[in-house]
C-alpha positions as MATLAB code, in Angstrom:
seq = 'MRTLLLLPYLLPTVTVALSWRMMLSVNYGIVNQFLTSLGLPVFNWFMDTRTAFGTILVIDVWQNAPFVFLLLYAALQSVPEELYEAARIDGAGALQQFRFVTYPHLRTSIALCALMRSIDTFRLFEKVNILTGGGPAGTTSTITQFLYTYGISNLKFGFGSAGAVVMTILVLLLSSIYIKRAMNNK';
ca = [
      -0.053   -0.045   -0.017;
       2.699    2.550    0.879;
       4.406    1.835   -2.481;
       1.225    2.747   -4.338;
       1.041    5.981   -2.247;
       4.728    6.766   -3.212;
       4.336    5.928   -6.844;
       3.243    9.543   -8.152;
       6.572   10.984   -6.569;
       8.619    8.271   -8.177;
       7.276    8.901  -11.659;
       9.260   11.248  -14.034;
       7.604   14.652  -14.381;
       7.324   14.402  -18.074;
       5.346   10.997  -17.730;
       3.119   12.626  -15.099;
       2.407   15.673  -17.289;
       1.788   13.554  -20.523;
      -0.505   11.184  -18.439;
      -2.431   14.104  -17.056;
      -2.719   15.742  -20.450;
      -4.322   12.593  -21.841;
      -6.675   12.039  -19.073;
      -7.896   15.722  -19.198;
      -8.010   15.919  -22.933;
     -11.107   17.640  -24.444;
     -11.542   14.974  -27.150;
     -10.585   11.620  -25.594;
      -9.816   12.289  -21.998;
     -11.300    9.998  -19.252;
     -12.213   12.847  -17.041;
     -14.148   14.641  -19.706;
     -15.902   11.293  -20.742;
     -16.904   10.975  -17.045;
     -18.307   14.399  -17.024;
     -20.201   13.673  -20.326;
     -21.804   10.467  -18.829;
     -23.030   12.605  -15.926;
     -24.704   15.113  -18.371;
     -22.134   17.874  -17.840;
     -20.374   19.702  -20.756;
     -17.033   18.867  -22.000;
     -14.376   21.253  -20.337;
     -10.997   22.450  -21.793;
      -8.897   22.215  -18.578;
      -5.601   23.658  -19.824;
      -6.917   26.559  -22.138;
      -9.350   28.177  -19.876;
      -7.768   31.124  -18.056;
      -9.860   30.424  -14.885;
      -8.795   26.720  -14.444;
      -5.356   26.282  -16.152;
      -3.263   27.384  -13.156;
      -5.322   25.431  -10.646;
      -5.214   22.344  -12.705;
      -1.491   22.429  -12.880;
      -1.322   23.193   -9.229;
      -3.431   20.130   -8.405;
      -1.214   17.934  -10.688;
       1.900   19.313   -8.918;
       0.424   18.570   -5.492;
      -0.667   15.181   -6.543;
       2.835   14.281   -7.744;
       4.694   15.710   -4.693;
       2.392   14.882   -1.833;
       4.000   11.696   -1.220;
       7.330   13.495   -0.382;
       5.720   15.620    2.175;
       3.686   12.593    3.635;
       7.023   10.668    3.962;
       8.782   13.383    5.735;
       5.884   14.143    8.151;
       5.275   10.407    8.711;
       8.896    9.869    9.711;
       8.765   12.855   12.143;
       5.509   11.505   13.594;
       7.295    8.144   14.161;
       9.943    9.751   16.165;
       7.711   11.508   18.608;
       8.315    9.362   21.872;
       4.975    7.618   22.992;
       6.104    8.636   26.680;
       5.351   12.223   25.933;
       1.737   11.395   24.854;
       1.177    9.130   27.933;
       2.451   11.975   30.224;
       0.248   14.531   28.458;
      -2.837   12.255   28.872;
      -1.953   11.751   32.662;
      -1.769   15.535   32.901;
      -5.306   15.840   31.501;
      -4.524   16.978   28.000;
      -7.079   16.304   25.373;
      -6.427   15.516   21.785;
      -6.004   19.062   20.731;
      -3.645   19.915   23.519;
      -1.588   16.869   22.691;
      -1.212   17.974   19.083;
      -0.353   21.558   20.161;
       2.236   20.701   22.882;
       3.625   17.396   21.960;
       3.125   16.633   18.208;
       3.565   20.140   16.709;
       6.794   20.929   18.295;
       8.359   17.754   17.022;
       6.859   18.434   13.603;
       7.713   21.861   13.369;
      11.208   21.587   11.742;
       9.815   18.943    9.278;
       7.080   21.085    8.300;
       9.465   23.907    7.610;
      11.753   21.637    5.676;
       8.711   20.567    3.593;
       7.833   24.115    3.008;
      11.358   24.961    2.019;
      11.649   21.867   -0.350;
       8.299   22.634   -2.030;
       9.221   26.381   -2.410;
      12.556   25.455   -4.092;
      10.637   22.977   -6.247;
       8.297   25.645   -7.503;
      11.217   27.567   -8.880;
      11.933   24.375  -10.851;
       8.462   24.050  -12.146;
       9.095   24.057  -15.896;
       8.269   20.590  -17.504;
       4.748   20.340  -16.444;
       3.862   24.056  -17.510;
       5.752   23.591  -20.783;
       4.158   20.249  -21.723;
       0.668   21.022  -20.488;
       0.195   24.704  -21.349;
       3.430   26.209  -22.661;
       2.826   29.070  -20.234;
      -0.595   29.827  -21.566;
      -3.464   30.633  -21.792;
      -2.743   34.426  -21.818;
       0.280   33.746  -19.560;
      -1.793   32.534  -16.568;
       0.381   29.485  -16.013;
       3.712   30.975  -16.792;
       6.330   30.412  -14.102;
       9.746   32.152  -13.417;
      11.569   29.368  -15.256;
       9.107   29.453  -18.108;
       9.546   33.220  -18.287;
      13.412   32.818  -18.315;
      13.164   30.168  -21.061;
      10.857   32.183  -23.371;
      12.773   35.445  -23.029;
      16.245   34.131  -22.323;
      16.520   31.177  -24.685;
      13.767   31.450  -27.333;
      14.304   35.070  -27.928;
      18.159   34.636  -27.771;
      18.580   36.996  -24.986;
      20.981   34.920  -23.117;
      22.321   37.789  -20.856;
      18.768   38.403  -19.622;
      18.212   34.800  -18.993;
      21.467   34.465  -17.180;
      20.647   37.488  -14.928;
      17.241   35.955  -14.174;
      18.755   32.672  -13.356;
      21.136   34.498  -10.891;
      18.264   36.324   -9.172;
      16.386   33.048   -8.987;
      19.423   31.415   -7.245;
      19.715   34.261   -4.886;
      15.984   33.817   -3.856;
      16.459   30.111   -3.275;
      19.701   30.643   -1.207;
      17.838   33.351    0.789;
      14.916   30.945    1.489;
      17.492   28.228    2.405;
      19.399   30.471    4.864;
      16.256   31.589    6.594;
      15.186   27.799    7.034;
      18.670   26.872    8.346;
      18.697   29.811   10.871;
      15.390   28.944   12.152;
      16.318   25.242   12.335;
      19.375   26.096   14.273;
      17.444   28.427   16.754;
      14.816   25.688   17.561;
      17.425   23.256   18.753;
];
C-alpha cells in the first residue's frame, strides 16, 4: 500500500504531465468522458484562464504529496510515546496533545517541507511547458518558463542568465532563513 502511495513521486515529471494531459484531454480524456456521462459539458482544462493554473497546481500537489507525507510520517514516528502518555496523565485532550507534543516535534519537518516545495516551485518548468506552454494568456507562466521564453527562445542569453542568478539568490535566501530557524529551534 505504501508503494502505491509513493508511486506519483517516483514517476518522472514528463510522464506525469503527459498522463494528465491525456486524462484531461477535451476529445478523448477519461475525465471529460466521465463528465459527459453525468450530463455535464466537456471542459478544456488547460486552455481556460480560470482553471489552467489550478489544474497544474493540483497535478503538482498530486505528484509531490508523497514526499511531504513521507517526511511528516517519519517525524511522527520519532515522537516518543511517553510524551503522549504524560500529556494524557496531565489531562491534555487530543487538541492539547497535538499543540504541545506533536506540533513541536513536527515544526522543523514542516519547515523543511515548505522549503523543499518552495524550491521545487522555482524548478516547475516541465509540467507547465508540456501542459500549457505558459498559456493561456500567460496565466500558468512560471519564473523558469519566463526565463526560457525570453532568455533562450528570444536569444537574450544575458537576460536569461541574470534571471537565473536572481532566482538562485532567492533560493539561497529561503534556504538560509530555514537553516537559521532550524538552528535556533534546537
